[in-house]
């Protein structure tokens, strides 16, 4: 990290300065991976994101607010997406491109005076939660993908009864559902990280290491008791030179050893079971019921680590197997709700560099797409259409998914940035691949 960035983030950490988009992107001196044109785009993105969300949004977004009753829906982890906070070599470039993708969508939709954008912006400013942020991002991304295909787009389109929808792209009316990680998994992951930090503090100034199992999820008193027992075990091990076991109330064994951890030493957590398929089915069914006043509607599920996150069994499946599994799960809803033209499930959790080749998985009841998005994002999208009915709409969505990788360059061109992403990065070798296109 550049010394100037260190100074800025130290001030943020000490509450001497509020976090803002300028700090989030990082100072120009520390962004040697950008071309001169890239630095100009950074300045535009900082101004644009500040104007869209307003200057108070980012500090609120990264600060937990338990008093709101929705503390689990804050997203302090947003900071991990900041280009300036990337520590893996080359990761800052991908994080920067992703942030520019956010800005470019909002900037293009504003410049094109797309109907409904003011309402979307108002909701994003009022509801500072992870679910709303993902919802807003998905609305803007879909509208941009439609515009890049030359189609008229509208945000927050009206429907016959009830509140507005989310996006209309040509004849396609879309309702967005965000699907995040189960609260049980979030709670245990937070607890496990707390335990790991505690053990690291015990390792300090002691020649010891830990092996075995983290405990099951413990309440406040139980957790303090467990921590005290690990402290006593660490002291005993350091003094005697012998291994010491710490058992949780459920019998999970953690062992502290003298010396340095050999290769392959692991700490594992409890397996937290959650029926993600049942959760997803419930959310989609609820949205199906709410869209009956829209006439024909598509349900777009934007998955945020609810299904595709490793090490779930689903995440490890091939694209074809995922497509079949989701078609079997969600397909019956299309028979139950005759106004629903189809369901789309999409995820962009994985980062890979170089990007994998495009992949298509045409299946009897659905179609899967895997597309690499500049610079290191891998998006998997599964389209489950109603059979036979509305092939034109299904084809439109399939083409949008197929061509999503080019949407950012298209938007940048409309915003007066010729050359696309490659012109914004120093010594970039980003390339786009053309893949076969399936249409029903």
Short mmCIF file of C-alpha atoms in Angstrom, two decimals:
data_model
loop_
_atom_site.label_atom_id
_atom_site.label_comp_id
_atom_site.label_asym_id
_atom_site.label_seq_id
_atom_site.Cartn_x
_atom_site.Cartn_y
_atom_site.Cartn_z
CA UNK A 1 0.00 0.00 0.00
CA UNK A 2 1.26 3.46 -0.89
CA UNK A 3 2.33 5.61 2.11
CA UNK A 4 -0.35 8.16 1.29
CA UNK A 5 -3.02 5.44 1.34
CA UNK A 6 -1.67 4.13 4.65
CA UNK A 7 -1.99 7.60 6.12
CA UNK A 8 -5.57 7.95 4.87
CA UNK A 9 -6.67 4.55 6.18
CA UNK A 10 -4.96 5.13 9.52
CA UNK A 11 -7.02 8.30 9.86
CA UNK A 12 -10.18 6.37 8.96
CA UNK A 13 -9.36 3.67 11.51
CA UNK A 14 -8.86 6.34 14.19
CA UNK A 15 -12.14 8.07 13.30
CA UNK A 16 -10.26 11.16 12.20
CA UNK A 17 -11.78 10.94 8.74
CA UNK A 18 -14.84 9.27 7.24
CA UNK A 19 -14.38 6.64 4.56
CA UNK A 20 -15.22 7.89 1.07
CA UNK A 21 -14.91 6.62 -2.48
CA UNK A 22 -11.59 8.40 -2.99
CA UNK A 23 -10.06 6.44 -0.11
CA UNK A 24 -11.82 3.29 -1.30
CA UNK A 25 -10.19 3.47 -4.75
CA UNK A 26 -6.82 4.65 -3.41
CA UNK A 27 -4.53 7.50 -4.36
CA UNK A 28 -3.27 7.75 -7.96
CA UNK A 29 0.34 7.30 -6.86
CA UNK A 30 -0.48 3.84 -5.55
CA UNK A 31 -2.36 2.72 -8.67
CA UNK A 32 0.55 2.04 -11.00
CA UNK A 33 -1.55 -0.61 -12.75
CA UNK A 34 -3.63 2.14 -14.40
CA UNK A 35 -2.96 4.03 -17.61
CA UNK A 36 -3.44 7.82 -17.72
CA UNK A 37 -6.94 7.20 -19.09
CA UNK A 38 -7.57 4.83 -16.19
CA UNK A 39 -6.68 7.53 -13.67
CA UNK A 40 -9.16 9.86 -15.36
CA UNK A 41 -11.87 7.21 -15.10
CA UNK A 42 -11.08 6.74 -11.40
CA UNK A 43 -11.74 10.44 -10.79
CA UNK A 44 -15.03 10.18 -12.69
CA UNK A 45 -16.04 7.03 -10.81
CA UNK A 46 -15.31 8.64 -7.42
CA UNK A 47 -17.46 11.64 -8.32
CA UNK A 48 -20.19 9.50 -9.90
CA UNK A 49 -20.55 6.99 -7.08
CA UNK A 50 -20.53 9.80 -4.51
CA UNK A 51 -23.28 11.60 -6.42
CA UNK A 52 -25.39 8.46 -6.90
CA UNK A 53 -25.30 7.18 -3.32
CA UNK A 54 -24.47 10.55 -1.65
CA UNK A 55 -21.49 11.21 0.63
CA UNK A 56 -23.11 9.67 3.73
CA UNK A 57 -23.86 6.29 2.18
CA UNK A 58 -20.44 4.59 2.24
CA UNK A 59 -19.67 5.35 5.94
CA UNK A 60 -23.11 3.98 6.86
CA UNK A 61 -22.72 0.96 4.59
CA UNK A 62 -19.52 -0.28 6.24
CA UNK A 63 -20.65 0.38 9.82
CA UNK A 64 -22.76 -2.24 11.64
CA UNK A 65 -26.01 -0.84 13.01
CA UNK A 66 -27.42 -3.35 15.55
CA UNK A 67 -30.04 -0.84 16.62
CA UNK A 68 -31.72 -1.17 13.25
CA UNK A 69 -32.66 -4.77 13.92
CA UNK A 70 -31.00 -5.73 10.62
CA UNK A 71 -27.39 -5.91 11.75
CA UNK A 72 -26.85 -9.09 9.75
CA UNK A 73 -27.79 -7.19 6.60
CA UNK A 74 -25.05 -4.58 6.93
CA UNK A 75 -22.02 -5.23 4.79
CA UNK A 76 -18.85 -4.21 6.53
CA UNK A 77 -17.18 -6.68 4.17
CA UNK A 78 -17.70 -4.21 1.34
CA UNK A 79 -14.27 -2.82 2.21
CA UNK A 80 -12.72 -6.10 1.07
CA UNK A 81 -13.78 -5.19 -2.46
CA UNK A 82 -11.84 -1.91 -2.36
CA UNK A 83 -9.01 -1.82 -4.93
CA UNK A 84 -6.66 -0.22 -2.41
CA UNK A 85 -7.16 -3.05 0.11
CA UNK A 86 -6.26 -5.91 -2.23
CA UNK A 87 -3.16 -7.78 -1.07
CA UNK A 88 -2.90 -10.63 -3.58
CA UNK A 89 -0.73 -9.77 -6.56
CA UNK A 90 -2.85 -8.49 -9.44
CA UNK A 91 -6.10 -8.53 -7.47
CA UNK A 92 -6.29 -4.74 -7.33
CA UNK A 93 -6.77 -4.59 -11.11
CA UNK A 94 -9.81 -6.86 -11.00
CA UNK A 95 -11.28 -5.00 -8.03
CA UNK A 96 -10.80 -1.69 -9.83
CA UNK A 97 -12.53 -2.95 -12.99
CA UNK A 98 -15.44 -4.27 -10.91
CA UNK A 99 -15.86 -0.88 -9.21
CA UNK A 100 -15.76 0.86 -12.58
CA UNK A 101 -18.46 -1.56 -13.75
CA UNK A 102 -20.69 -0.28 -10.92
CA UNK A 103 -20.07 3.34 -11.84
CA UNK A 104 -20.41 2.84 -15.60
CA UNK A 105 -23.87 1.26 -15.25
CA UNK A 106 -25.24 4.09 -13.11
CA UNK A 107 -23.53 6.76 -15.22
CA UNK A 108 -24.86 5.41 -18.52
CA UNK A 109 -28.42 4.99 -17.19
CA UNK A 110 -28.35 8.57 -15.88
CA UNK A 111 -26.95 9.98 -19.12
CA UNK A 112 -29.56 8.03 -21.13
CA UNK A 113 -32.30 9.34 -18.79
CA UNK A 114 -33.65 5.83 -18.24
CA UNK A 115 -37.08 6.02 -16.58
CA UNK A 116 -37.16 4.92 -12.95
CA UNK A 117 -33.50 5.59 -12.10
CA UNK A 118 -34.37 8.32 -9.59
CA UNK A 119 -36.60 5.88 -7.71
CA UNK A 120 -33.84 3.26 -7.66
CA UNK A 121 -31.34 5.81 -6.36
CA UNK A 122 -33.74 6.98 -3.65
CA UNK A 123 -34.28 3.43 -2.41
CA UNK A 124 -30.53 2.72 -2.41
CA UNK A 125 -29.87 5.80 -0.29
CA UNK A 126 -32.65 5.06 2.20
CA UNK A 127 -32.08 1.32 2.64
CA UNK A 128 -28.37 0.94 3.41
CA UNK A 129 -28.21 -2.85 3.53
CA UNK A 130 -26.43 -5.58 1.63
CA UNK A 131 -29.67 -6.93 0.15
CA UNK A 132 -30.68 -3.49 -1.19
CA UNK A 133 -27.20 -2.87 -2.59
CA UNK A 134 -27.25 -6.20 -4.45
CA UNK A 135 -30.79 -5.48 -5.63
CA UNK A 136 -29.77 -2.05 -6.97
CA UNK A 137 -26.65 -3.44 -8.64
CA UNK A 138 -28.69 -6.14 -10.35
CA UNK A 139 -31.33 -3.70 -11.60
CA UNK A 140 -28.64 -1.45 -13.09
CA UNK A 141 -26.69 -4.35 -14.59
CA UNK A 142 -29.74 -5.88 -16.29
CA UNK A 143 -30.84 -2.51 -17.64
CA UNK A 144 -27.36 -1.94 -19.06
CA UNK A 145 -27.28 -5.40 -20.63
CA UNK A 146 -30.61 -4.69 -22.32
CA UNK A 147 -29.52 -1.25 -23.52
CA UNK A 148 -26.35 -2.76 -24.97
CA UNK A 149 -28.62 -4.99 -27.08
CA UNK A 150 -30.35 -1.89 -28.45
CA UNK A 151 -33.55 -2.45 -26.46
CA UNK A 152 -35.63 0.15 -24.59
CA UNK A 153 -35.22 -0.27 -20.84
CA UNK A 154 -37.12 0.97 -17.80
CA UNK A 155 -36.45 0.69 -14.08
CA UNK A 156 -39.25 0.29 -11.53
CA UNK A 157 -41.87 -0.32 -14.28
CA UNK A 158 -45.51 -0.17 -13.26
CA UNK A 159 -47.68 -3.28 -13.20
CA UNK A 160 -51.41 -3.82 -13.12
CA UNK A 161 -51.64 -4.14 -9.34
CA UNK A 162 -49.29 -3.90 -6.38
CA UNK A 163 -46.01 -2.01 -6.33
CA UNK A 164 -43.69 -1.52 -9.31
CA UNK A 165 -41.50 -4.19 -10.83
CA UNK A 166 -37.71 -4.00 -11.05
CA UNK A 167 -36.70 -3.88 -14.73
CA UNK A 168 -38.39 -3.94 -18.12
CA UNK A 169 -36.20 -4.78 -21.12
CA UNK A 170 -38.17 -4.52 -24.33
CA UNK A 171 -41.15 -6.85 -23.76
CA UNK A 172 -39.50 -8.65 -20.81
CA UNK A 173 -40.74 -7.73 -17.32
CA UNK A 174 -38.28 -8.81 -14.60
CA UNK A 175 -38.59 -9.07 -10.83
CA UNK A 176 -35.29 -9.36 -8.93
CA UNK A 177 -34.71 -11.58 -5.90
CA UNK A 178 -31.46 -11.41 -3.94
CA UNK A 179 -30.39 -14.65 -2.28
CA UNK A 180 -27.65 -14.32 0.33
CA UNK A 181 -25.93 -16.78 2.61
CA UNK A 182 -28.08 -18.36 5.31
CA UNK A 183 -27.98 -16.52 8.63
CA UNK A 184 -26.87 -19.69 10.42
CA UNK A 185 -23.83 -19.92 8.18
CA UNK A 186 -23.07 -16.23 8.65
CA UNK A 187 -23.31 -16.53 12.42
CA UNK A 188 -21.00 -19.54 12.60
CA UNK A 189 -18.47 -18.06 10.20
CA UNK A 190 -18.29 -14.90 12.32
CA UNK A 191 -17.90 -17.02 15.47
CA UNK A 192 -15.18 -19.17 13.86
CA UNK A 193 -13.21 -16.10 12.83
CA UNK A 194 -13.49 -14.77 16.38
CA UNK A 195 -12.08 -18.05 17.69
CA UNK A 196 -9.23 -17.98 15.17
CA UNK A 197 -8.23 -14.45 16.18
CA UNK A 198 -8.31 -15.49 19.84
CA UNK A 199 -5.98 -18.44 19.20
CA UNK A 200 -3.58 -16.22 17.26
CA UNK A 201 -3.31 -13.92 20.27
CA UNK A 202 -2.43 -16.93 22.43
CA UNK A 203 0.29 -17.97 19.98
CA UNK A 204 2.00 -14.62 20.36
CA UNK A 205 5.31 -14.91 22.25
CA UNK A 206 4.75 -18.65 22.73
CA UNK A 207 6.28 -21.50 20.72
CA UNK A 208 2.98 -23.37 20.28
CA UNK A 209 0.44 -24.21 17.58
CA UNK A 210 -3.18 -25.42 17.46
CA UNK A 211 -4.71 -28.38 15.67
CA UNK A 212 -8.18 -29.89 15.59
CA UNK A 213 -11.70 -28.54 15.77
CA UNK A 214 -13.21 -25.20 16.58
CA UNK A 215 -16.15 -25.59 18.96
CA UNK A 216 -19.80 -25.57 17.97
CA UNK A 217 -21.50 -22.16 18.05
CA UNK A 218 -21.32 -20.96 21.68
CA UNK A 219 -23.27 -18.26 23.47
CA UNK A 220 -21.53 -15.42 25.29
CA UNK A 221 -20.89 -17.17 28.62
CA UNK A 222 -19.96 -20.48 26.98
CA UNK A 223 -17.56 -18.71 24.61
CA UNK A 224 -15.80 -16.89 27.46
CA UNK A 225 -15.42 -20.19 29.33
CA UNK A 226 -13.95 -21.84 26.22
CA UNK A 227 -11.52 -18.95 25.74
CA UNK A 228 -10.37 -19.17 29.37
CA UNK A 229 -9.74 -22.91 29.00
CA UNK A 230 -7.69 -22.34 25.84
CA UNK A 231 -5.63 -19.71 27.66
CA UNK A 232 -4.92 -22.17 30.46
CA UNK A 233 -4.05 -24.90 27.93
CA UNK A 234 -1.65 -22.58 26.09
CA UNK A 235 0.12 -21.68 29.32
CA UNK A 236 0.36 -25.33 30.39
CA UNK A 237 1.69 -26.45 26.99
CA UNK A 238 4.31 -23.69 26.87
CA UNK A 239 5.47 -24.51 30.41
CA UNK A 240 5.49 -28.32 30.16
CA UNK A 241 6.31 -28.88 26.51
CA UNK A 242 3.44 -31.37 26.26
CA UNK A 243 0.28 -31.28 24.16
CA UNK A 244 -2.95 -30.29 25.89
CA UNK A 245 -6.50 -30.99 24.74
CA UNK A 246 -9.46 -28.63 25.05
CA UNK A 247 -12.87 -30.26 24.62
CA UNK A 248 -16.06 -28.36 23.91
CA UNK A 249 -19.35 -29.34 25.53
CA UNK A 250 -20.23 -31.22 22.31
CA UNK A 251 -16.93 -33.10 22.41
CA UNK A 252 -15.12 -31.22 19.68
CA UNK A 253 -11.39 -31.55 20.37
CA UNK A 254 -8.84 -28.75 19.98
CA UNK A 255 -5.20 -29.56 20.80
CA UNK A 256 -2.34 -27.19 21.53
CA UNK A 257 1.13 -28.55 20.70
CA UNK A 258 4.61 -27.26 21.48
CA UNK A 259 6.80 -26.12 18.59
CA UNK A 260 6.04 -25.03 15.04
CA UNK A 261 3.05 -26.32 13.08
CA UNK A 262 4.12 -28.92 10.49
CA UNK A 263 2.79 -28.71 6.92
CA UNK A 264 -0.81 -29.88 6.65
CA UNK A 265 -1.85 -28.80 10.13
CA UNK A 266 -5.49 -27.73 10.05
CA UNK A 267 -8.20 -26.16 12.15
CA UNK A 268 -11.71 -27.15 11.12
CA UNK A 269 -15.14 -25.87 12.04
CA UNK A 270 -18.45 -27.52 12.62
CA UNK A 271 -20.50 -28.51 9.58
CA UNK A 272 -23.50 -26.20 9.62
CA UNK A 273 -26.41 -27.77 7.77
CA UNK A 274 -28.88 -25.61 5.90
CA UNK A 275 -31.37 -26.56 3.21
CA UNK A 276 -30.47 -23.87 0.69
CA UNK A 277 -32.76 -25.40 -1.91
CA UNK A 278 -35.74 -25.07 0.42
CA UNK A 279 -34.79 -21.46 1.20
CA UNK A 280 -34.44 -20.62 -2.49
CA UNK A 281 -37.73 -22.28 -3.40
CA UNK A 282 -39.52 -20.31 -0.69
CA UNK A 283 -38.08 -16.97 -1.82
CA UNK A 284 -38.89 -17.58 -5.49
CA UNK A 285 -42.40 -18.81 -4.69
CA UNK A 286 -43.03 -15.64 -2.68
CA UNK A 287 -41.90 -13.46 -5.57
CA UNK A 288 -44.03 -15.49 -8.02
CA UNK A 289 -47.10 -14.75 -5.91
CA UNK A 290 -46.31 -11.03 -5.75
CA UNK A 291 -45.90 -10.66 -9.52
CA UNK A 292 -49.35 -11.85 -10.57
CA UNK A 293 -50.40 -8.26 -11.22
CA UNK A 294 -47.60 -7.83 -13.76
CA UNK A 295 -49.03 -10.12 -16.40
CA UNK A 296 -46.14 -12.14 -17.80
CA UNK A 297 -43.01 -11.87 -15.62
CA UNK A 298 -39.54 -13.34 -15.24
CA UNK A 299 -37.99 -13.92 -11.82
CA UNK A 300 -34.25 -13.11 -11.69
CA UNK A 301 -32.43 -14.54 -8.66
CA UNK A 302 -29.10 -12.84 -7.92
CA UNK A 303 -27.24 -15.29 -5.71
CA UNK A 304 -24.75 -13.87 -3.22
CA UNK A 305 -23.02 -16.96 -1.79
CA UNK A 306 -26.32 -18.62 -0.94
CA UNK A 307 -25.86 -21.50 -3.41
CA UNK A 308 -22.58 -21.21 -5.27
CA UNK A 309 -20.20 -20.79 -2.35
CA UNK A 310 -17.68 -23.56 -1.77
CA UNK A 311 -17.62 -26.06 -0.13
CA UNK A 312 -21.35 -26.71 -0.73
CA UNK A 313 -22.13 -29.75 -2.84
CA UNK A 314 -23.96 -27.58 -5.37
CA UNK A 315 -20.95 -25.29 -5.88
CA UNK A 316 -18.79 -28.26 -6.81
CA UNK A 317 -21.12 -29.51 -9.54
CA UNK A 318 -20.51 -29.09 -13.25
CA UNK A 319 -22.46 -26.35 -15.02
CA UNK A 320 -24.69 -28.97 -16.64
CA UNK A 321 -25.43 -30.64 -13.28
CA UNK A 322 -26.23 -27.27 -11.68
CA UNK A 323 -28.56 -26.48 -14.55
CA UNK A 324 -30.42 -29.78 -14.17
CA UNK A 325 -30.64 -29.42 -10.39
CA UNK A 326 -32.13 -25.92 -10.51
CA UNK A 327 -34.53 -26.88 -13.30
CA UNK A 328 -35.79 -29.78 -11.18
CA UNK A 329 -36.15 -27.54 -8.12
CA UNK A 330 -37.74 -24.47 -9.69
CA UNK A 331 -39.41 -25.85 -12.81
CA UNK A 332 -42.60 -26.94 -10.97
CA UNK A 333 -43.20 -23.30 -9.98
CA UNK A 334 -43.78 -22.51 -13.66
CA UNK A 335 -46.69 -24.94 -13.63
CA UNK A 336 -48.03 -23.50 -10.39
CA UNK A 337 -47.79 -19.85 -11.45
CA UNK A 338 -48.82 -19.64 -15.09
CA UNK A 339 -47.94 -15.91 -15.39
CA UNK A 340 -44.22 -16.62 -14.75
CA UNK A 341 -42.39 -17.00 -18.05
CA UNK A 342 -39.21 -18.31 -16.44
CA UNK A 343 -36.71 -18.15 -13.61
CA UNK A 344 -33.06 -17.10 -13.91
CA UNK A 345 -30.43 -17.84 -11.24
CA UNK A 346 -27.13 -15.99 -11.55
CA UNK A 347 -23.93 -15.74 -9.51
CA UNK A 348 -20.56 -14.02 -9.90
CA UNK A 349 -18.80 -15.18 -6.72
CA UNK A 350 -15.76 -16.77 -8.35
CA UNK A 351 -12.63 -14.88 -9.41
CA UNK A 352 -10.13 -16.43 -11.81
CA UNK A 353 -7.22 -15.07 -13.78
CA UNK A 354 -6.81 -15.87 -16.57
CA UNK A 355 -10.53 -16.15 -17.19
CA UNK A 356 -11.87 -19.59 -18.18
CA UNK A 357 -13.31 -20.22 -21.60
CA UNK A 358 -17.00 -19.55 -22.10
CA UNK A 359 -19.16 -22.57 -21.47
CA UNK A 360 -22.75 -23.37 -22.46
CA UNK A 361 -24.87 -26.15 -20.99
CA UNK A 362 -28.05 -26.64 -23.06
CA UNK A 363 -30.24 -29.07 -21.14
CA UNK A 364 -33.76 -30.44 -21.79
CA UNK A 365 -35.47 -27.99 -19.41
CA UNK A 366 -32.96 -25.16 -19.00
CA UNK A 367 -29.77 -23.53 -20.26
CA UNK A 368 -26.58 -22.77 -18.35
CA UNK A 369 -24.05 -20.08 -19.21
CA UNK A 370 -20.57 -19.51 -17.84
CA UNK A 371 -18.98 -16.23 -18.91
CA UNK A 372 -15.75 -14.57 -17.90
CA UNK A 373 -16.27 -10.88 -17.21
CA UNK A 374 -13.40 -8.43 -17.39
CA UNK A 375 -11.12 -8.66 -15.55
CA UNK A 376 -11.34 -11.70 -13.29
CA UNK A 377 -15.03 -12.39 -12.53
CA UNK A 378 -16.72 -15.63 -13.55
CA UNK A 379 -20.50 -15.42 -13.88
CA UNK A 380 -22.68 -18.52 -14.01
CA UNK A 381 -26.28 -17.99 -15.12
CA UNK A 382 -28.97 -20.63 -15.43
CA UNK A 383 -32.14 -19.85 -17.41
CA UNK A 384 -35.21 -21.99 -16.71
CA UNK A 385 -37.95 -20.99 -19.19
CA UNK A 386 -41.55 -22.07 -19.45
CA UNK A 387 -41.57 -24.72 -22.14
CA UNK A 388 -42.70 -23.67 -25.63
CA UNK A 389 -44.34 -20.44 -24.45
CA UNK A 390 -42.67 -17.08 -25.27
CA UNK A 391 -39.57 -18.30 -27.15
CA UNK A 392 -38.79 -14.70 -28.19
CA UNK A 393 -38.40 -13.60 -24.57
CA UNK A 394 -36.33 -16.64 -23.70
CA UNK A 395 -34.09 -15.95 -26.69
CA UNK A 396 -33.67 -12.32 -25.63
CA UNK A 397 -32.54 -13.28 -22.13
CA UNK A 398 -30.22 -15.96 -23.52
CA UNK A 399 -28.56 -13.44 -25.82
CA UNK A 400 -28.14 -10.95 -22.99
CA UNK A 401 -26.42 -13.59 -20.86
CA UNK A 402 -24.21 -14.68 -23.74
CA UNK A 403 -22.98 -11.15 -24.48
CA UNK A 404 -22.68 -9.75 -20.94
CA UNK A 405 -18.87 -9.63 -21.10
CA UNK A 406 -19.05 -6.85 -23.69
CA UNK A 407 -21.50 -4.63 -21.80
CA UNK A 408 -18.83 -2.74 -19.84
CA UNK A 409 -16.84 -1.77 -22.92
CA UNK A 410 -20.08 -0.71 -24.62
CA UNK A 411 -21.03 1.51 -21.67
CA UNK A 412 -17.54 3.02 -21.47
CA UNK A 413 -17.77 3.90 -25.16
CA UNK A 414 -21.09 5.64 -24.57
CA UNK A 415 -19.47 7.57 -21.72
CA UNK A 416 -16.68 8.86 -23.93
CA UNK A 417 -14.02 6.29 -22.98
CA UNK A 418 -12.81 4.74 -26.25
CA UNK A 419 -10.79 1.56 -26.17
CA UNK A 420 -12.71 -0.10 -23.35
CA UNK A 421 -11.13 -1.72 -20.31
CA UNK A 422 -7.85 -2.55 -22.04
CA UNK A 423 -7.15 1.15 -22.58
CA UNK A 424 -7.50 1.85 -18.85
CA UNK A 425 -4.95 -0.65 -17.56
CA UNK A 426 -1.19 -0.43 -17.93
CA UNK A 427 0.22 -3.35 -19.92
CA UNK A 428 -3.14 -5.13 -20.04
CA UNK A 429 -3.69 -8.33 -21.99
CA UNK A 430 -7.44 -8.58 -21.37
CA UNK A 431 -9.21 -10.30 -24.26
CA UNK A 432 -12.75 -11.34 -25.07
CA UNK A 433 -13.74 -14.75 -26.40
CA UNK A 434 -16.66 -15.54 -28.63
CA UNK A 435 -18.61 -18.66 -27.74
CA UNK A 436 -21.45 -20.60 -29.34
CA UNK A 437 -24.87 -19.12 -28.67
CA UNK A 438 -27.85 -21.27 -27.77
CA UNK A 439 -31.36 -20.09 -28.45
CA UNK A 440 -34.53 -22.11 -27.88
#
